[in-house]
GROMACS .gro file of C-alpha atoms in nm:
model
  264
    1UNK     CA    1   0.000   0.000   0.000
    2UNK     CA    2   0.118   0.350  -0.080
    3UNK     CA    3   0.091   0.658   0.137
    4UNK     CA    4  -0.031   0.996   0.013
    5UNK     CA    5   0.056   1.317   0.196
    6UNK     CA    6  -0.227   1.520   0.344
    7UNK     CA    7  -0.550   1.455   0.528
    8UNK     CA    8  -0.728   1.122   0.543
    9UNK     CA    9  -0.886   0.892   0.800
   10UNK     CA   10  -0.792   0.552   0.931
   11UNK     CA   11  -1.078   0.306   0.946
   12UNK     CA   12  -1.073  -0.048   1.083
   13UNK     CA   13  -1.269  -0.297   1.290
   14UNK     CA   14  -0.974  -0.299   1.531
   15UNK     CA   15  -1.111  -0.049   1.784
   16UNK     CA   16  -0.813  -0.074   2.024
   17UNK     CA   17  -0.584   0.025   1.736
   18UNK     CA   18  -0.801   0.326   1.656
   19UNK     CA   19  -0.798   0.425   2.022
   20UNK     CA   20  -0.418   0.402   2.021
   21UNK     CA   21  -0.395   0.618   1.707
   22UNK     CA   22  -0.626   0.876   1.863
   23UNK     CA   23  -0.406   0.884   2.173
   24UNK     CA   24  -0.097   0.914   1.955
   25UNK     CA   25  -0.226   1.191   1.727
   26UNK     CA   26  -0.445   1.370   1.985
   27UNK     CA   27  -0.722   1.377   1.724
   28UNK     CA   28  -1.082   1.291   1.802
   29UNK     CA   29  -1.196   0.941   1.720
   30UNK     CA   30  -1.526   0.760   1.680
   31UNK     CA   31  -1.618   0.400   1.741
   32UNK     CA   32  -1.936   0.200   1.740
   33UNK     CA   33  -2.054  -0.128   1.886
   34UNK     CA   34  -2.229  -0.355   1.640
   35UNK     CA   35  -2.368  -0.706   1.648
   36UNK     CA   36  -2.041  -0.870   1.552
   37UNK     CA   37  -1.706  -0.951   1.711
   38UNK     CA   38  -1.575  -0.605   1.629
   39UNK     CA   39  -1.605  -0.243   1.728
   40UNK     CA   40  -1.516  -0.029   1.426
   41UNK     CA   41  -1.334   0.297   1.472
   42UNK     CA   42  -1.246   0.600   1.261
   43UNK     CA   43  -0.963   0.842   1.341
   44UNK     CA   44  -0.851   1.148   1.139
   45UNK     CA   45  -0.494   1.121   1.013
   46UNK     CA   46  -0.254   1.370   0.859
   47UNK     CA   47   0.054   1.244   0.675
   48UNK     CA   48   0.302   1.530   0.688
   49UNK     CA   49   0.590   1.592   0.451
   50UNK     CA   50   0.782   1.715   0.755
   51UNK     CA   51   0.740   1.388   0.944
   52UNK     CA   52   1.027   1.138   0.916
   53UNK     CA   53   0.782   0.850   0.963
   54UNK     CA   54   0.541   0.966   0.693
   55UNK     CA   55   0.816   1.038   0.442
   56UNK     CA   56   0.976   0.696   0.484
   57UNK     CA   57   0.636   0.526   0.460
   58UNK     CA   58   0.574   0.716   0.137
   59UNK     CA   59   0.906   0.610  -0.011
   60UNK     CA   60   0.878   0.244   0.089
   61UNK     CA   61   0.547   0.200  -0.092
   62UNK     CA   62   0.690   0.334  -0.417
   63UNK     CA   63   1.014   0.139  -0.375
   64UNK     CA   64   0.822  -0.185  -0.341
   65UNK     CA   65   0.631  -0.130  -0.665
   66UNK     CA   66   0.942  -0.020  -0.856
   67UNK     CA   67   1.177  -0.293  -0.733
   68UNK     CA   68   0.947  -0.585  -0.816
   69UNK     CA   69   1.033  -0.681  -1.174
   70UNK     CA   70   0.716  -0.878  -1.248
   71UNK     CA   71   0.423  -0.632  -1.283
   72UNK     CA   72   0.179  -0.918  -1.221
   73UNK     CA   73   0.301  -0.930  -0.862
   74UNK     CA   74   0.216  -0.563  -0.797
   75UNK     CA   75  -0.132  -0.434  -0.712
   76UNK     CA   76  -0.152  -0.060  -0.652
   77UNK     CA   77  -0.351   0.056  -0.350
   78UNK     CA   78  -0.350   0.298  -0.057
   79UNK     CA   79  -0.566   0.067   0.154
   80UNK     CA   80  -0.828   0.341   0.123
   81UNK     CA   81  -0.872   0.543   0.329
   82UNK     CA   82  -0.591   0.442   0.567
   83UNK     CA   83  -0.295   0.537   0.350
   84UNK     CA   84  -0.481   0.804   0.158
   85UNK     CA   85  -0.811   0.847  -0.031
   86UNK     CA   86  -0.849   0.654  -0.355
   87UNK     CA   87  -0.930   0.977  -0.541
   88UNK     CA   88  -0.555   1.047  -0.522
   89UNK     CA   89  -0.451   0.728  -0.700
   90UNK     CA   90  -0.361   0.936  -1.010
   91UNK     CA   91  -0.085   1.100  -0.805
   92UNK     CA   92   0.055   0.755  -0.725
   93UNK     CA   93   0.042   0.661  -1.094
   94UNK     CA   94   0.234   0.978  -1.183
   95UNK     CA   95   0.501   0.906  -0.919
   96UNK     CA   96   0.546   0.553  -1.051
   97UNK     CA   97   0.567   0.671  -1.411
   98UNK     CA   98   0.808   0.961  -1.357
   99UNK     CA   99   1.137   0.959  -1.167
  100UNK     CA  100   1.149   1.335  -1.221
  101UNK     CA  101   0.820   1.377  -1.033
  102UNK     CA  102   0.952   1.162  -0.749
  103UNK     CA  103   1.266   1.375  -0.728
  104UNK     CA  104   1.060   1.693  -0.729
  105UNK     CA  105   0.842   1.561  -0.445
  106UNK     CA  106   1.142   1.452  -0.240
  107UNK     CA  107   1.294   1.800  -0.238
  108UNK     CA  108   1.024   1.914   0.005
  109UNK     CA  109   1.036   1.614   0.238
  110UNK     CA  110   1.199   1.544   0.573
  111UNK     CA  111   1.565   1.445   0.531
  112UNK     CA  112   1.485   1.098   0.668
  113UNK     CA  113   1.373   0.998   0.319
  114UNK     CA  114   1.734   1.033   0.201
  115UNK     CA  115   1.884   0.849   0.498
  116UNK     CA  116   1.634   0.567   0.540
  117UNK     CA  117   1.512   0.504   0.185
  118UNK     CA  118   1.668   0.428  -0.154
  119UNK     CA  119   1.393   0.577  -0.372
  120UNK     CA  120   1.625   0.849  -0.502
  121UNK     CA  121   1.851   0.582  -0.656
  122UNK     CA  122   1.572   0.410  -0.852
  123UNK     CA  123   1.545   0.518  -1.215
  124UNK     CA  124   1.272   0.278  -1.322
  125UNK     CA  125   0.950   0.426  -1.454
  126UNK     CA  126   0.636   0.221  -1.510
  127UNK     CA  127   0.464   0.237  -1.849
  128UNK     CA  128   0.094   0.241  -1.932
  129UNK     CA  129   0.083  -0.136  -1.970
  130UNK     CA  130   0.230  -0.189  -1.623
  131UNK     CA  131  -0.017   0.059  -1.470
  132UNK     CA  132  -0.304  -0.128  -1.638
  133UNK     CA  133  -0.177  -0.456  -1.495
  134UNK     CA  134  -0.123  -0.313  -1.147
  135UNK     CA  135  -0.468  -0.155  -1.129
  136UNK     CA  136  -0.684  -0.407  -1.315
  137UNK     CA  137  -0.540  -0.721  -1.472
  138UNK     CA  138  -0.337  -0.846  -1.174
  139UNK     CA  139  -0.636  -0.808  -0.943
  140UNK     CA  140  -0.859  -1.000  -1.181
  141UNK     CA  141  -0.605  -1.281  -1.212
  142UNK     CA  142  -0.549  -1.309  -0.837
  143UNK     CA  143  -0.925  -1.339  -0.782
  144UNK     CA  144  -0.964  -1.603  -1.051
  145UNK     CA  145  -1.165  -1.367  -1.274
  146UNK     CA  146  -0.914  -1.345  -1.560
  147UNK     CA  147  -1.154  -1.492  -1.816
  148UNK     CA  148  -1.403  -1.206  -1.789
  149UNK     CA  149  -1.217  -0.925  -1.609
  150UNK     CA  150  -0.890  -0.737  -1.652
  151UNK     CA  151  -0.860  -0.757  -2.032
  152UNK     CA  152  -1.026  -0.636  -2.353
  153UNK     CA  153  -1.027  -0.970  -2.535
  154UNK     CA  154  -1.311  -1.193  -2.650
  155UNK     CA  155  -1.535  -1.305  -2.366
  156UNK     CA  156  -1.446  -1.018  -2.135
  157UNK     CA  157  -1.711  -0.814  -1.958
  158UNK     CA  158  -1.727  -0.468  -2.112
  159UNK     CA  159  -1.616  -0.289  -1.795
  160UNK     CA  160  -1.400  -0.012  -1.935
  161UNK     CA  161  -1.260   0.323  -1.826
  162UNK     CA  162  -1.165   0.549  -2.118
  163UNK     CA  163  -0.921   0.832  -2.047
  164UNK     CA  164  -0.833   1.135  -2.255
  165UNK     CA  165  -0.471   1.026  -2.296
  166UNK     CA  166  -0.282   0.943  -2.614
  167UNK     CA  167   0.004   0.712  -2.505
  168UNK     CA  168   0.174   0.760  -2.842
  169UNK     CA  169   0.203   1.135  -2.785
  170UNK     CA  170   0.236   1.198  -2.412
  171UNK     CA  171   0.560   1.127  -2.226
  172UNK     CA  172   0.470   1.028  -1.867
  173UNK     CA  173   0.827   1.084  -1.749
  174UNK     CA  174   0.814   1.449  -1.852
  175UNK     CA  175   0.440   1.524  -1.862
  176UNK     CA  176   0.361   1.381  -1.520
  177UNK     CA  177   0.119   1.661  -1.433
  178UNK     CA  178  -0.083   1.581  -1.745
  179UNK     CA  179  -0.088   1.215  -1.644
  180UNK     CA  180  -0.209   1.307  -1.297
  181UNK     CA  181  -0.483   1.533  -1.435
  182UNK     CA  182  -0.604   1.291  -1.703
  183UNK     CA  183  -0.635   0.994  -1.469
  184UNK     CA  184  -0.844   1.199  -1.225
  185UNK     CA  185  -1.150   1.181  -1.449
  186UNK     CA  186  -1.238   0.919  -1.706
  187UNK     CA  187  -1.390   1.047  -2.030
  188UNK     CA  188  -1.617   0.743  -2.022
  189UNK     CA  189  -1.695   0.482  -1.759
  190UNK     CA  190  -1.856   0.175  -1.914
  191UNK     CA  191  -2.012  -0.114  -1.717
  192UNK     CA  192  -2.135  -0.428  -1.895
  193UNK     CA  193  -2.126  -0.232  -2.219
  194UNK     CA  194  -2.341   0.051  -2.086
  195UNK     CA  195  -2.208   0.407  -2.056
  196UNK     CA  196  -2.260   0.515  -1.696
  197UNK     CA  197  -2.044   0.828  -1.679
  198UNK     CA  198  -1.952   1.069  -1.957
  199UNK     CA  199  -1.705   1.352  -1.889
  200UNK     CA  200  -1.771   1.343  -1.516
  201UNK     CA  201  -2.151   1.338  -1.548
  202UNK     CA  202  -2.354   1.034  -1.439
  203UNK     CA  203  -2.582   0.940  -1.730
  204UNK     CA  204  -2.706   0.600  -1.613
  205UNK     CA  205  -2.729   0.408  -1.287
  206UNK     CA  206  -2.729   0.028  -1.280
  207UNK     CA  207  -2.691  -0.240  -1.015
  208UNK     CA  208  -2.370  -0.436  -1.054
  209UNK     CA  209  -2.306  -0.797  -0.966
  210UNK     CA  210  -2.232  -0.920  -0.616
  211UNK     CA  211  -1.956  -1.177  -0.659
  212UNK     CA  212  -1.901  -1.450  -0.404
  213UNK     CA  213  -1.696  -1.769  -0.391
  214UNK     CA  214  -1.873  -2.103  -0.385
  215UNK     CA  215  -1.598  -2.348  -0.293
  216UNK     CA  216  -1.700  -2.710  -0.341
  217UNK     CA  217  -1.555  -2.955  -0.088
  218UNK     CA  218  -1.634  -3.313   0.004
  219UNK     CA  219  -1.943  -3.360   0.221
  220UNK     CA  220  -1.753  -3.541   0.496
  221UNK     CA  221  -1.489  -3.269   0.513
  222UNK     CA  222  -1.761  -3.003   0.518
  223UNK     CA  223  -1.934  -3.175   0.810
  224UNK     CA  224  -1.607  -3.203   1.004
  225UNK     CA  225  -1.515  -2.838   0.944
  226UNK     CA  226  -1.862  -2.709   1.036
  227UNK     CA  227  -1.861  -2.919   1.351
  228UNK     CA  228  -1.531  -2.760   1.455
  229UNK     CA  229  -1.655  -2.409   1.369
  230UNK     CA  230  -1.980  -2.453   1.563
  231UNK     CA  231  -1.790  -2.581   1.866
  232UNK     CA  232  -1.550  -2.286   1.870
  233UNK     CA  233  -1.825  -2.032   1.810
  234UNK     CA  234  -2.003  -2.148   2.122
  235UNK     CA  235  -1.677  -2.134   2.320
  236UNK     CA  236  -1.530  -1.803   2.212
  237UNK     CA  237  -1.786  -1.585   2.033
  238UNK     CA  238  -2.049  -1.360   2.182
  239UNK     CA  239  -2.293  -1.398   1.892
  240UNK     CA  240  -2.455  -1.698   1.731
  241UNK     CA  241  -2.309  -1.858   1.420
  242UNK     CA  242  -2.636  -1.795   1.236
  243UNK     CA  243  -2.571  -1.420   1.264
  244UNK     CA  244  -2.264  -1.445   1.040
  245UNK     CA  245  -2.371  -1.577   0.697
  246UNK     CA  246  -2.527  -1.335   0.448
  247UNK     CA  247  -2.802  -1.520   0.264
  248UNK     CA  248  -2.825  -1.488  -0.113
  249UNK     CA  249  -3.166  -1.320  -0.095
  250UNK     CA  250  -2.994  -1.012   0.051
  251UNK     CA  251  -2.751  -0.985  -0.242
  252UNK     CA  252  -2.800  -0.770  -0.552
  253UNK     CA  253  -2.750  -0.973  -0.870
  254UNK     CA  254  -2.563  -1.254  -0.690
  255UNK     CA  255  -2.301  -1.423  -0.906
  256UNK     CA  256  -2.117  -1.728  -0.776
  257UNK     CA  257  -1.755  -1.803  -0.854
  258UNK     CA  258  -1.764  -2.181  -0.846
  259UNK     CA  259  -1.441  -2.349  -0.742
  260UNK     CA  260  -1.372  -2.721  -0.719
  261UNK     CA  261  -1.116  -2.746  -0.441
  262UNK     CA  262  -1.057  -3.122  -0.479
  263UNK     CA  263  -1.055  -3.141  -0.100
  264UNK     CA  264  -1.223  -3.449   0.042
   0.00000   0.00000   0.00000
């Protein structure tokens, strides 16, 4: 996950962690008890360019993406909103595609980034293909959805974002601000072949699919596993096991990903 400088919030079901962050930052925090084994919390967070911790965190995220040779092993994220809001992903893309932009950003950071990180020594710049893999294709493949998601070939769902960028004309290394601006708003957002957004304006609203995994296992193994789960629920949980599953009738356009595990 990459970090983006500025304001954001941290959000997790780990309430003690949120309480600790609130104590550390002196910011207000909010938590809520719900009918599950969690107590979610939200705490404001500010990642400062003057902070040695924030600057090193920023550098490490970029280093990781740039030092892994195989783009299929990189998935770009900020763990929204914890490392930064997803609306700032275009800034991350621009950093990854331009060493000049990284150098420019580093000039205003705490000196710890020079002492504790090696980002300044990395010349690699990702291209459009690698950005497409790291934001779409790799995720689809890791989830087992590569037949219908993450590509533009035959059989793929027509889920497409069209940007006002000509990769044959623009130089991301030099025109990083143009890259950042263009990725902030798709010219067209297409879902299942239907245009939903055109030039920032919503023109159609549809319900998407709710994907879930249906893993097939042997009946005997299933009985043994469920027996163990039921036993431990009664021992350690404060709610009933029946409170946990989400039945299909509550899902919008449920679509199962059927997997034969070959487990008996």
